[in-house]
PDB file of C-alpha atoms in Angstrom:
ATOM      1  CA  UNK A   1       0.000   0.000   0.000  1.00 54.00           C
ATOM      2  CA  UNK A   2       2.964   2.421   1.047  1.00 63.00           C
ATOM      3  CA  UNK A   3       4.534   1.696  -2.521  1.00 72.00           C
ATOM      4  CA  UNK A   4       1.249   2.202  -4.318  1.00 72.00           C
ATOM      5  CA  UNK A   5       0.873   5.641  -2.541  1.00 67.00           C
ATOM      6  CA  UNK A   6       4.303   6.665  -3.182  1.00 69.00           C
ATOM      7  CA  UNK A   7       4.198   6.016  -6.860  1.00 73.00           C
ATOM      8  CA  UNK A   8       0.625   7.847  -6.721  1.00 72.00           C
ATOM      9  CA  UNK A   9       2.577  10.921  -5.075  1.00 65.00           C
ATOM     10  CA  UNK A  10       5.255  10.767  -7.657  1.00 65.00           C
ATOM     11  CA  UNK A  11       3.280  10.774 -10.763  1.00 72.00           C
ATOM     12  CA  UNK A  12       0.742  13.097  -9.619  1.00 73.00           C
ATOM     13  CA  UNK A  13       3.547  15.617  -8.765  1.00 68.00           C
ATOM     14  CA  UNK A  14       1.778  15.740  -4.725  1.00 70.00           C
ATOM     15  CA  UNK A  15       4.533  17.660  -2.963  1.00 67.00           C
ATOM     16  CA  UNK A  16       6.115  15.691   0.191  1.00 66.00           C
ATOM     17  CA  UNK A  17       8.358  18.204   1.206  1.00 67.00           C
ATOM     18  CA  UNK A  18       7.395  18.995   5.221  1.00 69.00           C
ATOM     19  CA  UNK A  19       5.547  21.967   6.111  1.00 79.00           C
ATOM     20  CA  UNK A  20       4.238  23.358   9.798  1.00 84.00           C
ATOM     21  CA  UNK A  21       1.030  23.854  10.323  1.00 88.00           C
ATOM     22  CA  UNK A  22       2.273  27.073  12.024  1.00 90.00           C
ATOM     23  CA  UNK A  23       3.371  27.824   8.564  1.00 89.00           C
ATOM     24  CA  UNK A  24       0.370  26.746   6.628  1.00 90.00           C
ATOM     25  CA  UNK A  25      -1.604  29.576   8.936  1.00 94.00           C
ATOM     26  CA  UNK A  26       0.693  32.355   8.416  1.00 94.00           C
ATOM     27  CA  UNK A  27       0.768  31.696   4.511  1.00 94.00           C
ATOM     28  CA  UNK A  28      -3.601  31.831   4.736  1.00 95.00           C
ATOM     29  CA  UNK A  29      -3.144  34.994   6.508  1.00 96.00           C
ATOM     30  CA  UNK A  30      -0.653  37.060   4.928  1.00 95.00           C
ATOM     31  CA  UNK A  31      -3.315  36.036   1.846  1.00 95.00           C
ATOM     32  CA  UNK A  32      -5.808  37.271   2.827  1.00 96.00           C
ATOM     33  CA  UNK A  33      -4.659  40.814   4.396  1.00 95.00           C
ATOM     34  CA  UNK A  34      -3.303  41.306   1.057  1.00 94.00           C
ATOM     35  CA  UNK A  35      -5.735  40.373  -0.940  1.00 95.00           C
ATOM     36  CA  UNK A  36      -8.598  42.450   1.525  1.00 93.00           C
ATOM     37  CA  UNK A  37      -6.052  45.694   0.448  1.00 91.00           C
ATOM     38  CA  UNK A  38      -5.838  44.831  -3.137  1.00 91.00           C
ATOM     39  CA  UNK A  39      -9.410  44.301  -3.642  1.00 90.00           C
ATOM     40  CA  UNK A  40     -10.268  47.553  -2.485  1.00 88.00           C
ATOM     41  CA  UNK A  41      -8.095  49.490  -4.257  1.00 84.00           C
ATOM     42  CA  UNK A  42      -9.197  47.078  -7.278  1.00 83.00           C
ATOM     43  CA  UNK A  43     -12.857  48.150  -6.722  1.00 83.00           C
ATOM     44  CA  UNK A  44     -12.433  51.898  -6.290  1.00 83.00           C
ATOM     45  CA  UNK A  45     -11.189  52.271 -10.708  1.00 80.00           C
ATOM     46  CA  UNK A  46     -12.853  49.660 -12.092  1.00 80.00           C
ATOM     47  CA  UNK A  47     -16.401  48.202 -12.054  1.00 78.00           C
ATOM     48  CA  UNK A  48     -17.031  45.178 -10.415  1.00 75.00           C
ATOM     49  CA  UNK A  49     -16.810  42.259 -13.212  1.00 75.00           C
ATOM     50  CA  UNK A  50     -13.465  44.012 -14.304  1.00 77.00           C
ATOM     51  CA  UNK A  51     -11.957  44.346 -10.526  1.00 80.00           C
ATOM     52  CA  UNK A  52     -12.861  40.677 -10.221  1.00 79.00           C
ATOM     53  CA  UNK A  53     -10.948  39.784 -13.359  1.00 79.00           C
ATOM     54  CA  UNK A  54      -7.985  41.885 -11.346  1.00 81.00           C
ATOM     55  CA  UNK A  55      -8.409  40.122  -8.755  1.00 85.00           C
ATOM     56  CA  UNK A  56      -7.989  37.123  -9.881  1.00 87.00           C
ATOM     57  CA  UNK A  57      -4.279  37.591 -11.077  1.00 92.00           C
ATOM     58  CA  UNK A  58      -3.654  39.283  -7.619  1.00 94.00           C
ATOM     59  CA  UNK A  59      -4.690  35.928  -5.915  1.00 94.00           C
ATOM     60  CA  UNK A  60      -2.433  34.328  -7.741  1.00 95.00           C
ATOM     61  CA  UNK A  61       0.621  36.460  -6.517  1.00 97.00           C
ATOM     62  CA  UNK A  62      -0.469  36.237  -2.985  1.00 96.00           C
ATOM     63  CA  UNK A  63      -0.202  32.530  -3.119  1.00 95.00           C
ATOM     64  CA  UNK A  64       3.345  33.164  -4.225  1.00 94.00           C
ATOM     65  CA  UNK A  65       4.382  35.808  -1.745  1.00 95.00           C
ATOM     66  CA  UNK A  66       2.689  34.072   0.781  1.00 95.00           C
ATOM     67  CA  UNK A  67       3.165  30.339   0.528  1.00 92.00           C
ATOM     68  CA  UNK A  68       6.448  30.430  -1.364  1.00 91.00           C
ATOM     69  CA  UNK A  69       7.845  33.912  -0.103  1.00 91.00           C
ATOM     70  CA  UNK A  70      11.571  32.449  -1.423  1.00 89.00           C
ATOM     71  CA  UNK A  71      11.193  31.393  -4.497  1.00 90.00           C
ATOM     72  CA  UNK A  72      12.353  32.912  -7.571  1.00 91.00           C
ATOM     73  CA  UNK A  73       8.922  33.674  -9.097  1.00 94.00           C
ATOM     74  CA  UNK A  74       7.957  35.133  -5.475  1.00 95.00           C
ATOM     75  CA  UNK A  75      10.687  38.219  -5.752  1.00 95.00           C
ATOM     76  CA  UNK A  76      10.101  41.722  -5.899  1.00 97.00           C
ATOM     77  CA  UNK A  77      10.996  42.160  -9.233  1.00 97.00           C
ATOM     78  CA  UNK A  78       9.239  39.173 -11.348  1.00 96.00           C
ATOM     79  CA  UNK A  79       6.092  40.278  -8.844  1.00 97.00           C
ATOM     80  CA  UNK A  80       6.101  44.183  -9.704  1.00 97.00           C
ATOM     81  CA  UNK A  81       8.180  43.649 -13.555  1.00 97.00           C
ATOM     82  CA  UNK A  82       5.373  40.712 -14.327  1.00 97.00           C
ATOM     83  CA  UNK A  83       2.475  42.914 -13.619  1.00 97.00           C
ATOM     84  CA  UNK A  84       3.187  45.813 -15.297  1.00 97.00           C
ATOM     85  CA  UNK A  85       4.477  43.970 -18.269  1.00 97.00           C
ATOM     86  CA  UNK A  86       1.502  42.057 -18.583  1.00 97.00           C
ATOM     87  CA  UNK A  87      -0.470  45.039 -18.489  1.00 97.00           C
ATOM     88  CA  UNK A  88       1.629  47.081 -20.430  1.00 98.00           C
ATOM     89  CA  UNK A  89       1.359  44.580 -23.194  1.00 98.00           C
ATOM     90  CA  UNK A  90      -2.282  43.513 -22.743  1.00 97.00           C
ATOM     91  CA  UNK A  91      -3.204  47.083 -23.376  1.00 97.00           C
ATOM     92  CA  UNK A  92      -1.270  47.224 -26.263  1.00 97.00           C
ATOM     93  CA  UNK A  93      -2.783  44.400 -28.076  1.00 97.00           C
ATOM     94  CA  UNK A  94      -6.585  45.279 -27.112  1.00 96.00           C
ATOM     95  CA  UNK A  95      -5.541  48.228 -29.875  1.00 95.00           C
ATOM     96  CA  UNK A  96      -4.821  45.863 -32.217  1.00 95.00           C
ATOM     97  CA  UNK A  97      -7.720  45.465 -34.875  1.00 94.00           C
ATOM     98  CA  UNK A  98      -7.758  41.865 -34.431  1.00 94.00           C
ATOM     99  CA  UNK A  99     -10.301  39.241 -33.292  1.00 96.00           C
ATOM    100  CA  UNK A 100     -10.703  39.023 -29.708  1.00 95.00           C
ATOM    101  CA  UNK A 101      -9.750  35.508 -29.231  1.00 95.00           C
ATOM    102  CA  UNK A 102      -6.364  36.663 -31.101  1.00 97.00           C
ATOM    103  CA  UNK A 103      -5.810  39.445 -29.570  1.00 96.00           C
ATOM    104  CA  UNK A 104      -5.669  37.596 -25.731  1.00 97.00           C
ATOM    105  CA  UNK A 105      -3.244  34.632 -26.947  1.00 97.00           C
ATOM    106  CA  UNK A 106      -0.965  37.021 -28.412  1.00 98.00           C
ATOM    107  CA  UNK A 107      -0.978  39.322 -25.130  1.00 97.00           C
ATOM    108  CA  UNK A 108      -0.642  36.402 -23.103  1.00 97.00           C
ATOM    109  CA  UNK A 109       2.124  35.008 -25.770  1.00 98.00           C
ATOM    110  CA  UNK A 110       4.438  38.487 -26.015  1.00 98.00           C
ATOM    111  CA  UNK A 111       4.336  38.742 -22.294  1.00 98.00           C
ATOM    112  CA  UNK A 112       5.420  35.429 -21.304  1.00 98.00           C
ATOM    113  CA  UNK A 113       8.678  35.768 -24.199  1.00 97.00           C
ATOM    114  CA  UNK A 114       9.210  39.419 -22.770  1.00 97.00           C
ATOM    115  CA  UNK A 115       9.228  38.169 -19.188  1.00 97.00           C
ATOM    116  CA  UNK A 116      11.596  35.486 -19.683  1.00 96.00           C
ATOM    117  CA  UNK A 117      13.723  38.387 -21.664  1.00 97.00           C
ATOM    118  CA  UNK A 118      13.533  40.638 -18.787  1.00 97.00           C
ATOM    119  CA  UNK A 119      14.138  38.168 -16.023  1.00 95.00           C
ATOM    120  CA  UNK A 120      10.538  38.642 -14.541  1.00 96.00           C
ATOM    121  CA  UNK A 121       9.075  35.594 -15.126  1.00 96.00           C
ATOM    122  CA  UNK A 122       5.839  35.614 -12.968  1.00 96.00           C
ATOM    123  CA  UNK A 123       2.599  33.555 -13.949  1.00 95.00           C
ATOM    124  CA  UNK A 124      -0.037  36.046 -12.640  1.00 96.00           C
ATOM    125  CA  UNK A 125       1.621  38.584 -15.650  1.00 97.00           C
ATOM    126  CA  UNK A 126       0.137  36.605 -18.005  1.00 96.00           C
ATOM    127  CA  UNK A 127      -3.498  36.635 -16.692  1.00 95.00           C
ATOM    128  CA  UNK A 128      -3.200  40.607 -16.084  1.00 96.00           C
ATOM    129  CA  UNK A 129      -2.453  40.912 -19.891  1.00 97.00           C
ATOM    130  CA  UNK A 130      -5.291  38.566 -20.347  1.00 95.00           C
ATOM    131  CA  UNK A 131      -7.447  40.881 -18.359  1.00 94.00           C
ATOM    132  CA  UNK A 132      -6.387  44.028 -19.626  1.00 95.00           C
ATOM    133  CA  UNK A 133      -7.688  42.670 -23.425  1.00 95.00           C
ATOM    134  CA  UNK A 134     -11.158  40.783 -22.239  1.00 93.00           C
ATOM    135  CA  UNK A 135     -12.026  42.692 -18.939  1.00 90.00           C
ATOM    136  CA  UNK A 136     -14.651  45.051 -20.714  1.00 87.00           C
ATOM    137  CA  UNK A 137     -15.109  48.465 -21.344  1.00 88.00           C
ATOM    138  CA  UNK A 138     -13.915  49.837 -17.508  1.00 85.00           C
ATOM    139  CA  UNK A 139     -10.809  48.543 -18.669  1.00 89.00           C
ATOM    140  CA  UNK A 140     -10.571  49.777 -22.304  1.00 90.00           C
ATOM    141  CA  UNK A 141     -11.418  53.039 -20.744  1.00 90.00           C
ATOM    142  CA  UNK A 142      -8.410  53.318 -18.484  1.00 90.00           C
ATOM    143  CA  UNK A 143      -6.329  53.031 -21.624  1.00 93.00           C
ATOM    144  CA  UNK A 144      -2.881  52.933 -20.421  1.00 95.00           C
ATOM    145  CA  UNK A 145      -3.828  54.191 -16.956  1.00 93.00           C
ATOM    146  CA  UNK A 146      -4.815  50.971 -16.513  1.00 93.00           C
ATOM    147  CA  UNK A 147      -0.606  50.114 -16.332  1.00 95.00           C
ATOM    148  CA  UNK A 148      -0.426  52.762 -13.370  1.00 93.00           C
ATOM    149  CA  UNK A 149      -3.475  52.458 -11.284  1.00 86.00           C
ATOM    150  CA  UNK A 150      -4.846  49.329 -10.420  1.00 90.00           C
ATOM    151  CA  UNK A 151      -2.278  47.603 -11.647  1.00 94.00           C
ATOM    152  CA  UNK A 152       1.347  49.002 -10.241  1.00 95.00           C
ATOM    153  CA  UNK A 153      -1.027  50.355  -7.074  1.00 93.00           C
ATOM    154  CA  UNK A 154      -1.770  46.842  -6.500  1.00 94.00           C
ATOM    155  CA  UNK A 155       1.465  44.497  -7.609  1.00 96.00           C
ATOM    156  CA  UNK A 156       3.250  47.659  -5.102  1.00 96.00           C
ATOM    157  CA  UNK A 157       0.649  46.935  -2.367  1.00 94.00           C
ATOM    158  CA  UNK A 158       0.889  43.352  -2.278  1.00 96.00           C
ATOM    159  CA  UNK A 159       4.716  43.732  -2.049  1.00 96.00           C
ATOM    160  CA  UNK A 160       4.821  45.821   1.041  1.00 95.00           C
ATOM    161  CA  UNK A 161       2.507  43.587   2.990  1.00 95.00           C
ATOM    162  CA  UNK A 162       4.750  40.652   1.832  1.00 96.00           C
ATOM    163  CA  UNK A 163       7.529  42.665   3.367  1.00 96.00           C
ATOM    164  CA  UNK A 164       5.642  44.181   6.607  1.00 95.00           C
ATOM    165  CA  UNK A 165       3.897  40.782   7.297  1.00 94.00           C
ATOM    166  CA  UNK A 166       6.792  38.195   6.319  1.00 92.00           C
ATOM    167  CA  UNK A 167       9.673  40.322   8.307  1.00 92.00           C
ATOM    168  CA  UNK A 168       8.682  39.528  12.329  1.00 91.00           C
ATOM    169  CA  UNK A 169       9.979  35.945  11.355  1.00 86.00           C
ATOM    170  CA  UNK A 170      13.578  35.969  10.540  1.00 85.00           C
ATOM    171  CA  UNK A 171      13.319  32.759   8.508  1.00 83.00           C
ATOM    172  CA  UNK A 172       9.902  34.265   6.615  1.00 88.00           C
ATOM    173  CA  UNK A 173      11.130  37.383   5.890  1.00 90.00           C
ATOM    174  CA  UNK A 174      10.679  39.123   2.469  1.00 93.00           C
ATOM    175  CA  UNK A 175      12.296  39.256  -0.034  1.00 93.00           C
ATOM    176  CA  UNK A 176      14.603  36.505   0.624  1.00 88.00           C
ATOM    177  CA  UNK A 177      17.933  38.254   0.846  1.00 88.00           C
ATOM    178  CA  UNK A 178      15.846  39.245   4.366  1.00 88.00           C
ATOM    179  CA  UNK A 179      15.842  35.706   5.244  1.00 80.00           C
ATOM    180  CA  UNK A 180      17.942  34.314   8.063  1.00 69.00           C
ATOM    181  CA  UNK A 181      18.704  31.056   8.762  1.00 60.00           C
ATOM    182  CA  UNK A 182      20.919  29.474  11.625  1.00 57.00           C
ATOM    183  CA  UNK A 183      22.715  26.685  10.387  1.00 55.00           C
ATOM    184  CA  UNK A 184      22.715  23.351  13.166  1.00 55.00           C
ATOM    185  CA  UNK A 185      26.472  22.833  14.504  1.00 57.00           C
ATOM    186  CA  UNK A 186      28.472  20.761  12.143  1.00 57.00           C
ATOM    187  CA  UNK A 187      30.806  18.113  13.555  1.00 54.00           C
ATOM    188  CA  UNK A 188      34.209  18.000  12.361  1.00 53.00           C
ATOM    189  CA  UNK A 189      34.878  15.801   9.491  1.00 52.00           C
ATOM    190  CA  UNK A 190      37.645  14.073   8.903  1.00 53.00           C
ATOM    191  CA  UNK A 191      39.690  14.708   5.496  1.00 53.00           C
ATOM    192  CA  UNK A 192      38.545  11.104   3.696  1.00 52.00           C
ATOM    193  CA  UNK A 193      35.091  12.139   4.233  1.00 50.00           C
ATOM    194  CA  UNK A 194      35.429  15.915   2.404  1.00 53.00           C
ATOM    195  CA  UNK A 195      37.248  13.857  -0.561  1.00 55.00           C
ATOM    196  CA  UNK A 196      34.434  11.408  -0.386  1.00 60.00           C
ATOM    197  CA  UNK A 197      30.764  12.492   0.728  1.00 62.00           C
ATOM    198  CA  UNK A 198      28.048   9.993   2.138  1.00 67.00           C
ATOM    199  CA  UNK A 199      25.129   9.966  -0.023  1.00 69.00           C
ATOM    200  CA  UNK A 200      21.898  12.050   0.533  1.00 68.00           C
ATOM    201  CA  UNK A 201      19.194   9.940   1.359  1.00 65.00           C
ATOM    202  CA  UNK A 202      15.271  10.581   1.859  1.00 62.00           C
ATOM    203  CA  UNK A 203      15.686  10.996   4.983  1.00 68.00           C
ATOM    204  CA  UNK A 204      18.548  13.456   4.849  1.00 67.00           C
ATOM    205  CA  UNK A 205      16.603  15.737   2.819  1.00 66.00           C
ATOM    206  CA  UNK A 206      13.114  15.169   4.805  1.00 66.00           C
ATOM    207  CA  UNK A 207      15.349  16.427   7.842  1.00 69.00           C
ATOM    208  CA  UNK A 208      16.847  19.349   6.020  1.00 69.00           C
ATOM    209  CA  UNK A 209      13.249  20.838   4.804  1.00 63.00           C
ATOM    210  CA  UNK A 210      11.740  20.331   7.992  1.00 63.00           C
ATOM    211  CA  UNK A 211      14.686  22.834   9.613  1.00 66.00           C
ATOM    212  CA  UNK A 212      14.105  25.731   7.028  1.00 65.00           C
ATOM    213  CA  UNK A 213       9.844  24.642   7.250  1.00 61.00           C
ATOM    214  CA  UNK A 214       8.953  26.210   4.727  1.00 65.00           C
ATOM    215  CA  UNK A 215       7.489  25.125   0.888  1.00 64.00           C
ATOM    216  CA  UNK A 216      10.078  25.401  -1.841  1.00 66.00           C
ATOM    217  CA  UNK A 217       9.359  25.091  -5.560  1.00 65.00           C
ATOM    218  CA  UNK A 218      11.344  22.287  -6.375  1.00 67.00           C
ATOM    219  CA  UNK A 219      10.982  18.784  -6.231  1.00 62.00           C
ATOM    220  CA  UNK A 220      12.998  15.992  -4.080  1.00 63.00           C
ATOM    221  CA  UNK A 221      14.184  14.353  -7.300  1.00 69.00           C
ATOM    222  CA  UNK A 222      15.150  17.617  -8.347  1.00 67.00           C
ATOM    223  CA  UNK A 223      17.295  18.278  -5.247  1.00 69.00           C
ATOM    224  CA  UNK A 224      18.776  14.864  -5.768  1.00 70.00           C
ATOM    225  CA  UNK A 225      19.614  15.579  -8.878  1.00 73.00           C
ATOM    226  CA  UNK A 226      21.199  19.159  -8.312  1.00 73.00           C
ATOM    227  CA  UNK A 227      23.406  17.311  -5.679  1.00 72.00           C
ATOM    228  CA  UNK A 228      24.667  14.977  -8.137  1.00 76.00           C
ATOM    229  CA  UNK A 229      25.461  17.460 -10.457  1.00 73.00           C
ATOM    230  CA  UNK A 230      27.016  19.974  -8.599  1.00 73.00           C
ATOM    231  CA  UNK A 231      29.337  16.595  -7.158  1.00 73.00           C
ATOM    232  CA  UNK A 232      30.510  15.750 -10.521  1.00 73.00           C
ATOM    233  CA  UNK A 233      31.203  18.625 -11.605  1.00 73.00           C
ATOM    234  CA  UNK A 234      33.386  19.291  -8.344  1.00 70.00           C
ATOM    235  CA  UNK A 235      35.176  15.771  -9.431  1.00 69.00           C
ATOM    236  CA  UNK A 236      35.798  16.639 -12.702  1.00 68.00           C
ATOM    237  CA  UNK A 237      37.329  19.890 -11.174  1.00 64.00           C
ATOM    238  CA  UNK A 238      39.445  18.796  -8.515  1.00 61.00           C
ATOM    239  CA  UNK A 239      41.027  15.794 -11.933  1.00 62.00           C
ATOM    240  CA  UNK A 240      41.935  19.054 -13.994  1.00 61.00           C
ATOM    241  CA  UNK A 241      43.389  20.690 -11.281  1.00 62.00           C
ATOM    242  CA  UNK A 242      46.099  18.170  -9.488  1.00 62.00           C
ATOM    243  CA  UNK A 243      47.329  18.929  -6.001  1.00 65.00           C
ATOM    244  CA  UNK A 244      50.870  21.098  -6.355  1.00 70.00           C
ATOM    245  CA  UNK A 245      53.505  18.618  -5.325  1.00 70.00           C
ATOM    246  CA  UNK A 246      57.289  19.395  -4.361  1.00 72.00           C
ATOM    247  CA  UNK A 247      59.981  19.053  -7.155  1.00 68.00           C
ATOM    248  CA  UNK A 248      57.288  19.972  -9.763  1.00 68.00           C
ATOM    249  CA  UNK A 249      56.894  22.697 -12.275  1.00 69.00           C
ATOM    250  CA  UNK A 250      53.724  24.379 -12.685  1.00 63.00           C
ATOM    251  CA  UNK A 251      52.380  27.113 -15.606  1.00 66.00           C
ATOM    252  CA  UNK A 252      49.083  29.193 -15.669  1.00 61.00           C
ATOM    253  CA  UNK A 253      49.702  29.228 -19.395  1.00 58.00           C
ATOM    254  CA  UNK A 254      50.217  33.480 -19.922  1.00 58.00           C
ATOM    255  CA  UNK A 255      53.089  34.921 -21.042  1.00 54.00           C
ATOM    256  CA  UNK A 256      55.010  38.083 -19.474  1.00 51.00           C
ATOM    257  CA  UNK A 257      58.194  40.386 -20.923  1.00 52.00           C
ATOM    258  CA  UNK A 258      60.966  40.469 -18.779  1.00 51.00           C
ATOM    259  CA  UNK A 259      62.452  44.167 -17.925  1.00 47.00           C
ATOM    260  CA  UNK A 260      65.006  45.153 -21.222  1.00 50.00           C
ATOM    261  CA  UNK A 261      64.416  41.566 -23.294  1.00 49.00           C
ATOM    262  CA  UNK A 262      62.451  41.063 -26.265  1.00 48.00           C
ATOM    263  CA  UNK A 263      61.674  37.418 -25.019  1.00 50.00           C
ATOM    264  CA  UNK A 264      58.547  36.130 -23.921  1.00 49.00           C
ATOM    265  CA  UNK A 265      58.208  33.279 -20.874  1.00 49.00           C
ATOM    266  CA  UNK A 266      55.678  31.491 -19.596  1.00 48.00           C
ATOM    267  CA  UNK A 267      54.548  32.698 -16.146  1.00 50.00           C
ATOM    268  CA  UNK A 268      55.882  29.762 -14.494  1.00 50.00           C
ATOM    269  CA  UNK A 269      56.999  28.841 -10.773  1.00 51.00           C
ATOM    270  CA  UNK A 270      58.864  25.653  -9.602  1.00 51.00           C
ATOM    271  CA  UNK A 271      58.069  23.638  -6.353  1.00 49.00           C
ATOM    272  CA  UNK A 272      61.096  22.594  -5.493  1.00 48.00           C
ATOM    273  CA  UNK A 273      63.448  23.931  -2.562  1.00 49.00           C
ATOM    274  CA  UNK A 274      66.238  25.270  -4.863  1.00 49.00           C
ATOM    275  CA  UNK A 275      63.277  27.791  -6.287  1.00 48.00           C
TER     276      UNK A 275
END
C-alpha cells in the first residue's frame, strides 16, 4: 500500500516536502490581508466584473508571496516587472484590430517571451495581460492608466505587505535576501570524508526541509539531482586541477616580458626547494 501511494505521489507531482502547520496559517493569513487591500483598491477604478478579473491575477501572486515567499517567481521584481508587463502589453494588443480571441493569446504570448527576456518571469503577468484585453469596457477606458493604477497600485501593495507581514519571522522574511537562517552545529569531518561524501538519502533531505519549514518550488528528485550534479562537476574539477607537489613545475599558461628583453616566458613557478 505504502509503494502504491508513493508512486501515486510521484506521478501526480503531490509535494512531500514537510511543512508546519504554524506555517500553513501564516501563509492563509498574509493572503488574505493582502488580498482584503488589493481588492479595495481594485474596486475603487474599475467596475465590479473588471476588478474581479484583477483580482484574480492578484490571488495568484499572494499565493506566491505568501506560501512560497523564497522562491524565484515570489521576488520583488518578477512580482512588480510581471504585472506591469503584462499590463503594459495587454493594453497594447486590445488596440490591435484583431479578433478578440487573437488578440488575448498574443498578449498572453508576447508577455510570457518578454518576461523570460527581462528576467521577470511571474505567472499572474500573463493573466493581467489577459485581463487588460477581455475585462470590458472599464478597462478599455483606463487606456494605459490601466498600467499605473490598479495595476502598479496593487502588484506595489501586495509587495509591502509581503515585506511588513513576512519580516517579524527571521526565517519568513521578504524578499529573501531578508531571510535568516541558523545553520545546526556541524561536527568535524575528517579529510577522507570531504574527498568522499556519504550519499543524501530521503531521509537526509526530509530532515533538512523540515529545519528551514517552509514550501520550496522544487521537487525531491530535483534536489537529488542538483546534488549529483554539482558533485561531478566538483570531481571533474578537482582531476583538472592536481594537487601542487614538491619538485614539480607548474604554468598558468600566460606569457610576461621580462624588464630590457624582447623574449617572452611562460609565467611559471617551480616547487622545489632550490626555487
Amino acid at each position: 500500500m505504502s509503494s502504491w501511494f508513493s508512486t501515486a505521489q510521484h506521478w501526480l507531482g503531490i509535494s512531500r516536502i514537510p511543512v508546519s502547520h504554524t506555517e500553513k496559517l501564516l501563509a492563509g493569513l498574509g493572503g488574505f490581508v493582502g488580498i482584503a487591500l488589493v481588492y479595495s483598491l481594485s474596486a475603487a477604478w474599475l467596475t465590479d466584473s473588471a476588478a474581479q478579473l484583477l483580482i484574480a491575477s492578484m490571488g495568484a501572486s499572494a499565493v506566491l508571496l505568501f506560501a512560497v515567499p523564497h522562491g524565484p517567481l515570489s521576488q520583488p521584481w518578477p512580482v512588480f516587472g510581471g504585472h506591469v508587463l503584462g499590463a503594459t502589453v495587454g493594453v497594447s494588443c486590445a488596440l490591435l484590430p484583431l479578433p478578440l480571441a487573437l488578440n488575448a493569446a498574443l498578449a498572453v504570448g508576447l508577455t510570457i517571451g518578454l518576461m523570460h527576456l527581462l528576467r521577470c518571469p511571474h505567472p499572474p503577468g500573463g493573466a493581467t495581460a489577459l485581463t487588460a484585453v477581455i475585462g470590458g469596457a472599464s478597462v478599455h477606458a483606463l487606456g494605459f492608466d490601466f498600467v499605473v493604477i490598479p495595476v502598479a497600485l496593487n502588484a506595489l501593495t501586495l509587495l509591502v505587505v509581503a515585506v511588513a507581514f513576512n519580516y517579524p519571522l527571521q526565517r519568513r522574511r521578504y524578499p529573501a535576501a531578508l531571510a535568516e537562517f541558523t545553520a545546526p552545529p556541524r561536527a568535524s569531518i575528517a579529510p577522507a570524508a570531504l574527498q568522499h561524501p556519504p550519499p543524501i538519502e530521503h531521509a537526509h533531505l526530509v530532515a533538512a526541509l523540515s529545519e528551514i519549514d517552509a514550501y520550496l518550488d522544487i521537487s525531491e528528485q530535483d534536489l537529488l539531482r542538483i546534488y549529483e550534479l554539482a558533485t561531478q562537476f566538483a570531481d571533474a574539477d578537482a582531476h583538472e586541477r592536481p594537487a601542487i607537489v614538491l619538485g614539480g613545475c607548474y604554468s598558468n599558461g600566460r606569457f610576461w616580458r621580462r624588464l630590457g628583453s624582447t623574449r617572452n616566458h611562460r609565467n611559471s613557478r617551480c616547487a622545489a626547494p632550490s626555487c
